[in-house]
Amino acid sequence: MLKGGAVRRAVALVTGGALLLTGVALLVLPGPGLLLVLAGLLVLSREFPGVRRYVDPVRDRALRAADDSVASPLRLAASVLAGAGLLAAGVTWGLRPRLPFGGWATGSGLILSGLVLLGLLLWSLDRARQARRAPAPATPPSRLGSDSGFEDTDHTVHGRPPTGAPPGDV
């Protein structure tokens, strides 16, 4: 009989492996491949620490892809059309069992992919709006001396205030 820790690791292996393999397949098929690859890696990394090194690069790439999908109106329109096309293809494959791989098994997969794609687009749009609303990081003001052209520092040298002379001449 397996103990609790071994059962948890086995469940993580099966679930994470299935998500990872499905995501890899969806990298070339219609669907959110990077998202599922990331989900699989996250599940696996909880129980297998060696997998953690792959999470950040995949997360960065998935977030970059999400940002790129809404970067311009043309890309956004193309992504929305792709989602609508997946929904339409899913309904068509579901209703036409004579098509190759026809039936609701294929149709529901396409519909689910379309819904996930449209949901991710909404999430990406919200993320982009929040990034535009966030204040820009403050840059420190330039601290140049008056007419000397040398840097004026705020620290004191041997108890004396800065004189405006170049560093090292004091």
XYZ file of N, CA and C in Angstrom:
510
model
N 0.836 -1.173 0.000
C 0.000 0.000 0.000
C 0.883 1.240 0.000
N 0.503 2.244 -0.786
C 1.278 3.471 -0.871
C 0.939 4.410 0.276
N 1.948 5.127 0.761
C 1.709 6.111 1.810
C 1.218 7.402 1.182
N 0.744 8.345 2.048
C 0.165 9.609 1.572
C 1.092 10.405 0.666
N 2.380 10.488 1.024
C 3.332 11.247 0.217
C 3.545 10.625 -1.149
N 3.592 9.313 -1.186
C 3.785 8.618 -2.458
C 2.553 8.756 -3.347
N 1.369 8.721 -2.749
C 0.136 8.897 -3.526
C 0.098 10.305 -4.105
N 0.446 11.302 -3.293
C 0.450 12.691 -3.754
C 1.431 12.872 -4.907
N 2.614 12.252 -4.793
C 3.611 12.356 -5.871
C 3.113 11.662 -7.139
N 2.452 10.526 -6.981
C 1.939 9.802 -8.140
C 0.838 10.601 -8.841
N -0.051 11.207 -8.050
C -1.116 12.026 -8.628
C -0.512 13.240 -9.349
N 0.492 13.864 -8.728
C 1.151 15.009 -9.357
C 1.830 14.592 -10.654
N 2.457 13.434 -10.658
C 3.131 12.944 -11.858
C 2.144 12.694 -12.988
N 1.039 12.031 -12.674
C 0.042 11.720 -13.707
C -0.630 13.003 -14.201
N -1.080 13.850 -13.267
C -1.784 15.078 -13.652
C -0.851 16.038 -14.383
N 0.310 16.300 -13.796
C 1.263 17.207 -14.434
C 1.748 16.694 -15.765
N 2.000 15.376 -15.840
C 2.435 14.791 -17.103
C 1.377 14.904 -18.184
N 0.125 14.673 -17.807
C -0.971 14.786 -18.790
C -1.109 16.225 -19.277
N -1.059 17.183 -18.353
C -1.142 18.599 -18.754
C 0.034 18.975 -19.651
N 1.222 18.537 -19.277
C 2.421 18.852 -20.051
C 2.353 18.258 -21.453
N 1.999 16.982 -21.565
C 1.925 16.347 -22.877
C 0.815 16.948 -23.738
N -0.319 17.266 -23.119
C -1.397 17.913 -23.867
C -0.954 19.283 -24.351
N -0.270 20.023 -23.480
C 0.235 21.339 -23.874
C 1.228 21.267 -25.011
N 2.121 20.280 -24.966
C 3.089 20.115 -26.058
C 2.358 19.808 -27.362
N 1.341 18.961 -27.299
C 0.561 18.664 -28.511
C -0.143 19.918 -29.016
N -0.645 20.739 -28.091
C -1.376 21.942 -28.505
C -0.453 23.057 -28.982
N 0.847 22.879 -28.858
C 1.759 23.866 -29.441
C 1.654 23.857 -30.965
N 1.303 22.702 -31.535
C 1.158 22.618 -32.989
C -0.295 22.466 -33.413
N -1.172 22.135 -32.482
C -2.606 22.039 -32.757
C -3.285 23.303 -32.241
N -4.535 23.563 -32.652
C -5.201 24.752 -32.130
C -5.521 24.606 -30.650
N -5.061 25.568 -29.883
C -5.333 25.548 -28.451
C -4.256 26.264 -27.670
N -4.459 26.424 -26.390
C -3.530 27.173 -25.536
C -2.373 26.294 -25.059
N -1.452 25.975 -25.950
C -0.370 25.058 -25.633
C 0.538 25.522 -24.515
N 1.038 26.769 -24.601
C 1.951 27.257 -23.572
C 1.297 27.296 -22.203
N 0.024 27.620 -22.170
C -0.677 27.665 -20.887
C -0.704 26.283 -20.239
N -0.994 25.258 -21.023
C -1.043 23.908 -20.464
C 0.353 23.383 -20.128
N 1.351 23.748 -20.922
C 2.724 23.381 -20.571
C 3.091 23.999 -19.233
N 2.763 25.284 -19.064
C 3.040 25.966 -17.792
C 2.280 25.311 -16.640
N 1.008 24.985 -16.845
C 0.223 24.339 -15.792
C 0.826 22.986 -15.417
N 1.237 22.218 -16.400
C 1.861 20.932 -16.122
C 3.157 21.082 -15.342
N 3.974 22.055 -15.741
C 5.227 22.289 -15.022
C 4.978 22.752 -13.588
N 3.959 23.583 -13.393
C 3.652 24.037 -12.038
C 3.210 22.882 -11.149
N 2.378 21.993 -11.680
C 1.934 20.832 -10.901
C 3.123 19.928 -10.582
N 3.959 19.670 -11.572
C 5.108 18.794 -11.355
C 6.133 19.413 -10.406
N 6.320 20.727 -10.485
C 7.344 21.374 -9.665
C 7.009 21.355 -8.180
N 5.747 21.197 -7.835
C 5.374 21.124 -6.414
C 5.917 19.855 -5.754
N 6.021 18.788 -6.514
C 6.490 17.513 -5.959
C 7.889 17.123 -6.423
N 8.332 17.686 -7.529
C 9.636 17.344 -8.088
C 10.446 18.630 -8.255
N 11.291 18.958 -7.286
C 12.005 20.241 -7.296
C 12.874 20.473 -8.530
N 13.347 19.443 -9.171
C 14.178 19.614 -10.353
C 13.450 20.272 -11.516
N 12.141 20.223 -11.504
C 11.345 20.793 -12.591
C 11.237 22.318 -12.452
N 11.486 22.842 -11.258
C 11.295 24.278 -10.998
C 12.095 25.176 -11.930
N 13.245 24.714 -12.370
C 14.084 25.568 -13.226
C 13.447 25.848 -14.584
N 12.458 25.050 -14.971
C 11.797 25.254 -16.262
C 10.567 26.153 -16.159
N 10.095 26.408 -14.953
C 8.846 27.154 -14.786
C 9.002 28.613 -15.226
N 10.029 29.300 -14.733
C 10.168 30.725 -15.042
C 10.342 31.018 -16.532
N 11.201 30.283 -17.259
C 11.298 30.570 -18.699
C 9.975 30.352 -19.441
N 9.243 29.295 -19.085
C 7.960 29.038 -19.758
C 6.950 30.103 -19.360
N 6.932 30.496 -18.070
C 6.023 31.553 -17.620
C 6.316 32.868 -18.366
N 7.596 33.209 -18.492
C 7.954 34.433 -19.208
C 7.503 34.382 -20.660
N 7.716 33.246 -21.290
C 7.316 33.125 -22.693
C 5.797 33.153 -22.853
N 5.077 32.512 -21.936
C 3.612 32.509 -22.000
C 3.064 33.913 -21.780
N 3.627 34.655 -20.824
C 3.171 36.033 -20.583
C 3.515 36.939 -21.754
N 4.690 36.720 -22.360
C 5.068 37.512 -23.535
C 4.110 37.225 -24.689
N 3.749 35.960 -24.872
C 2.796 35.600 -25.933
C 1.429 36.224 -25.656
N 1.024 36.243 -24.378
C -0.252 36.867 -24.024
C -0.217 38.359 -24.318
N 0.897 39.013 -24.000
C 1.024 40.440 -24.281
C 1.040 40.708 -25.783
N 1.731 39.853 -26.534
C 1.799 40.026 -27.986
C 0.436 39.863 -28.645
N -0.409 39.021 -28.082
C -1.709 38.753 -28.704
C -2.631 39.964 -28.660
N -2.371 40.913 -27.772
C -3.211 42.109 -27.681
C -2.399 43.380 -27.905
N -1.205 43.241 -28.498
C -0.309 44.380 -28.664
C -0.827 45.398 -29.685
N -1.575 44.959 -30.659
C -2.101 45.884 -31.664
C -3.533 45.470 -32.000
N -4.314 46.418 -32.528
C -5.692 46.066 -32.902
C -5.756 44.945 -33.939
N -4.797 44.903 -34.840
C -4.795 43.855 -35.869
C -4.558 42.478 -35.237
N -3.614 42.384 -34.317
C -3.360 41.109 -33.641
C -4.550 40.691 -32.787
N -5.160 41.659 -32.123
C -6.323 41.365 -31.301
C -7.465 40.836 -32.167
N -7.692 41.494 -33.301
C -8.754 41.049 -34.209
C -8.465 39.646 -34.742
N -7.198 39.380 -35.087
C -6.839 38.052 -35.586
C -7.042 36.993 -34.501
N -6.703 37.335 -33.263
C -6.879 36.380 -32.165
C -8.359 36.111 -31.899
N -9.181 37.150 -31.954
C -10.627 36.975 -31.756
C -11.200 36.124 -32.886
N -10.758 36.389 -34.111
C -11.226 35.580 -35.245
C -10.785 34.118 -35.108
N -9.578 33.905 -34.600
C -9.118 32.527 -34.393
C -9.991 31.832 -33.348
N -10.329 32.530 -32.266
C -11.208 31.947 -31.248
C -12.588 31.641 -31.803
N -13.139 32.595 -32.573
C -14.452 32.371 -33.187
C -14.387 31.227 -34.193
N -13.277 31.130 -34.919
C -13.099 30.033 -35.871
C -13.050 28.676 -35.177
N -12.383 28.629 -34.015
C -12.351 27.374 -33.254
C -13.746 26.983 -32.781
N -14.520 27.975 -32.320
C -15.896 27.687 -31.889
C -16.727 27.165 -33.056
N -16.620 27.835 -34.207
C -17.384 27.419 -35.384
C -16.947 26.035 -35.860
N -15.635 25.790 -35.865
C -15.144 24.474 -36.289
C -15.621 23.393 -35.320
N -15.655 23.697 -34.035
C -16.128 22.724 -33.059
C -17.571 22.358 -33.276
N -18.410 23.360 -33.531
C -19.829 23.085 -33.784
C -19.970 22.290 -35.086
N -19.212 22.666 -36.116
C -19.276 21.963 -37.398
C -18.861 20.504 -37.234
N -17.734 20.268 -36.552
C -17.269 18.883 -36.356
C -18.239 18.097 -35.483
N -18.874 18.765 -34.553
C -19.843 18.068 -33.712
C -21.086 17.654 -34.470
N -21.533 18.524 -35.366
C -22.767 18.250 -36.108
C -22.548 17.393 -37.350
N -21.325 17.282 -37.826
C -21.025 16.537 -39.055
C -20.127 15.340 -38.749
N -20.695 14.232 -38.326
C -19.859 13.080 -37.962
C -19.122 12.455 -39.147
N -19.483 12.805 -40.373
C -18.801 12.220 -41.538
C -17.478 12.913 -41.846
N -17.225 14.046 -41.224
C -15.934 14.704 -41.409
C -14.837 13.851 -40.783
N -13.588 14.001 -41.252
C -12.498 13.255 -40.602
C -12.456 13.588 -39.107
N -12.402 12.586 -38.283
C -12.443 12.735 -36.825
C -13.700 13.460 -36.375
N -14.770 13.350 -37.159
C -16.023 14.034 -36.854
C -16.704 13.483 -35.620
N -17.509 14.317 -35.026
C -18.248 13.930 -33.832
C -17.995 14.915 -32.713
N -18.715 14.704 -31.619
C -18.632 15.663 -30.519
C -17.355 15.543 -29.703
N -16.640 14.437 -29.810
C -15.366 14.337 -29.093
C -14.391 15.382 -29.642
N -14.271 15.436 -30.958
C -13.406 16.441 -31.580
C -14.023 17.823 -31.463
N -15.321 17.921 -31.704
C -15.998 19.216 -31.649
C -15.900 19.874 -30.287
N -16.090 19.095 -29.224
C -16.026 19.690 -27.885
C -14.614 20.145 -27.546
N -13.613 19.426 -28.037
C -12.230 19.864 -27.834
C -11.950 21.183 -28.524
N -12.458 21.345 -29.740
C -12.282 22.608 -30.462
C -13.047 23.744 -29.788
N -14.262 23.453 -29.337
C -15.049 24.479 -28.646
C -14.354 24.902 -27.358
N -13.856 23.940 -26.600
C -13.145 24.260 -25.364
C -11.896 25.096 -25.652
N -11.160 24.739 -26.698
C -9.978 25.518 -27.077
C -10.358 26.952 -27.438
N -11.451 27.116 -28.187
C -11.906 28.461 -28.541
C -12.305 29.281 -27.330
N -13.017 28.643 -26.395
C -13.428 29.355 -25.179
C -12.226 29.743 -24.322
N -11.262 28.834 -24.217
C -10.053 29.148 -23.448
C -9.285 30.279 -24.130
N -9.182 30.234 -25.446
C -8.487 31.298 -26.179
C -9.163 32.646 -25.948
N -10.473 32.704 -26.064
C -11.183 33.968 -25.847
C -11.069 34.421 -24.392
N -11.106 33.484 -23.451
C -10.912 33.838 -22.046
C -9.517 34.391 -21.792
N -8.518 33.781 -22.409
C -7.147 34.282 -22.255
C -6.985 35.653 -22.897
N -7.682 35.894 -23.991
C -7.630 37.225 -24.604
C -8.204 38.275 -23.664
N -9.330 37.961 -23.022
C -9.900 38.901 -22.049
C -8.930 39.142 -20.904
N -8.298 38.085 -20.414
C -7.319 38.224 -19.340
C -6.133 39.067 -19.798
N -5.658 38.838 -21.027
C -4.530 39.600 -21.560
C -4.885 41.070 -21.723
N -6.110 41.339 -22.186
C -6.548 42.736 -22.315
C -6.595 43.420 -20.955
N -7.136 42.734 -19.962
C -7.192 43.290 -18.618
C -5.789 43.534 -18.073
N -4.891 42.603 -18.305
C -3.502 42.745 -17.857
C -2.834 43.930 -18.536
N -3.077 44.109 -19.836
C -2.486 45.233 -20.569
C -3.060 46.562 -20.072
N -4.354 46.605 -19.783
C -4.960 47.833 -19.250
C -4.389 48.185 -17.882
N -4.200 47.187 -17.046
C -3.617 47.435 -15.725
C -2.187 47.937 -15.848
N -1.441 47.403 -16.806
C -0.062 47.854 -17.003
C -0.029 49.300 -17.482
N -1.002 49.698 -18.305
C -1.040 51.097 -18.771
C -1.436 52.044 -17.655
N -2.283 51.575 -16.723
C -2.728 52.421 -15.614
C -1.696 52.533 -14.505
N -0.800 51.563 -14.412
C 0.194 51.567 -13.338
C 1.148 52.734 -13.552
N 1.518 53.413 -12.459
C 2.447 54.528 -12.618
C 3.820 54.028 -13.063
N 4.468 54.841 -13.891
C 5.801 54.492 -14.362
C 6.772 54.585 -13.195
N 7.798 53.737 -13.178
C 8.759 53.812 -12.081
C 9.463 55.157 -12.101
N 9.601 55.748 -10.930
C 10.215 57.074 -10.822
C 11.710 56.972 -11.073
N 12.213 57.885 -11.883
C 13.645 57.949 -12.108
C 14.197 59.054 -11.228
N 15.324 58.819 -10.583
C 15.857 59.847 -9.701
C 16.270 61.069 -10.509
N 16.053 62.262 -9.958
C 16.439 63.474 -10.687
C 17.952 63.547 -10.823
N 18.381 64.207 -11.862
C 19.806 64.380 -12.089
C 20.371 65.297 -11.014
N 21.522 64.942 -10.483
C 22.118 65.743 -9.418
C 23.451 66.297 -9.896
N 23.406 67.186 -10.842
C 24.626 67.796 -11.343
C 24.882 69.092 -10.600
N 26.130 69.414 -10.468
C 26.519 70.667 -9.824
C 26.095 71.854 -10.661
N 26.208 73.038 -10.097
C 25.725 74.239 -10.776
C 26.507 74.536 -12.041
N 27.503 75.369 -11.994
C 28.227 75.764 -13.196
C 29.483 74.938 -13.413
N 29.897 74.166 -12.424
C 31.176 73.476 -12.524
C 31.128 72.288 -13.476
N 29.949 71.696 -13.667
C 29.837 70.538 -14.538
C 30.236 69.248 -13.842
N 30.656 69.340 -12.581
C 31.020 68.152 -11.825
C 29.843 67.683 -11.017
N 29.854 66.378 -10.678
C 28.763 65.822 -9.897
C 28.814 66.341 -8.471
N 27.687 66.805 -7.964
C 27.563 67.298 -6.607
C 27.005 66.170 -5.757
N 27.779 65.617 -4.843
C 27.308 64.516 -4.018
C 26.766 65.050 -2.716
N 25.875 64.293 -2.090
C 25.266 64.713 -0.838
C 26.043 64.258 0.383
N 27.071 63.483 0.200
C 27.789 62.981 1.359
C 28.867 63.980 1.795
N 29.357 63.809 2.967
C 30.419 64.675 3.460
C 31.735 63.941 3.416
N 32.803 64.678 3.192
C 34.138 64.107 3.169
C 34.880 64.624 4.380
N 35.279 63.762 5.252
C 36.006 64.108 6.481
C 35.273 65.186 7.258
N 33.940 65.082 7.313
C 33.158 66.017 8.105
C 32.870 67.327 7.399
N 33.372 67.531 6.173
C 33.137 68.767 5.433
C 32.126 68.524 4.338
N 31.292 69.503 4.012
C 30.352 69.341 2.898
C 31.100 69.309 1.575
N 30.468 68.763 0.548
C 31.114 68.723 -0.773
C 31.374 70.122 -1.291
N 32.465 70.278 -2.032
C 32.869 71.590 -2.519
C 32.554 71.791 -3.973
N 32.133 70.773 -4.661
C 31.898 70.882 -6.108
C 33.125 70.472 -6.884
N 34.228 70.170 -6.214
C 35.432 69.727 -6.886
C 35.236 68.280 -7.341
N 35.944 67.849 -8.373
C 35.810 66.474 -8.832
C 36.246 65.498 -7.746
N 35.655 64.275 -7.735
C 36.029 63.285 -6.735
C 37.532 62.994 -6.799
N 38.127 62.860 -5.652
C 39.549 62.550 -5.585
C 40.418 63.777 -5.361
N 39.903 64.973 -5.625
C 40.680 66.196 -5.432
C 40.531 66.755 -4.035
N 39.689 66.153 -3.219
C 39.439 66.698 -1.878
C 40.471 66.198 -0.927
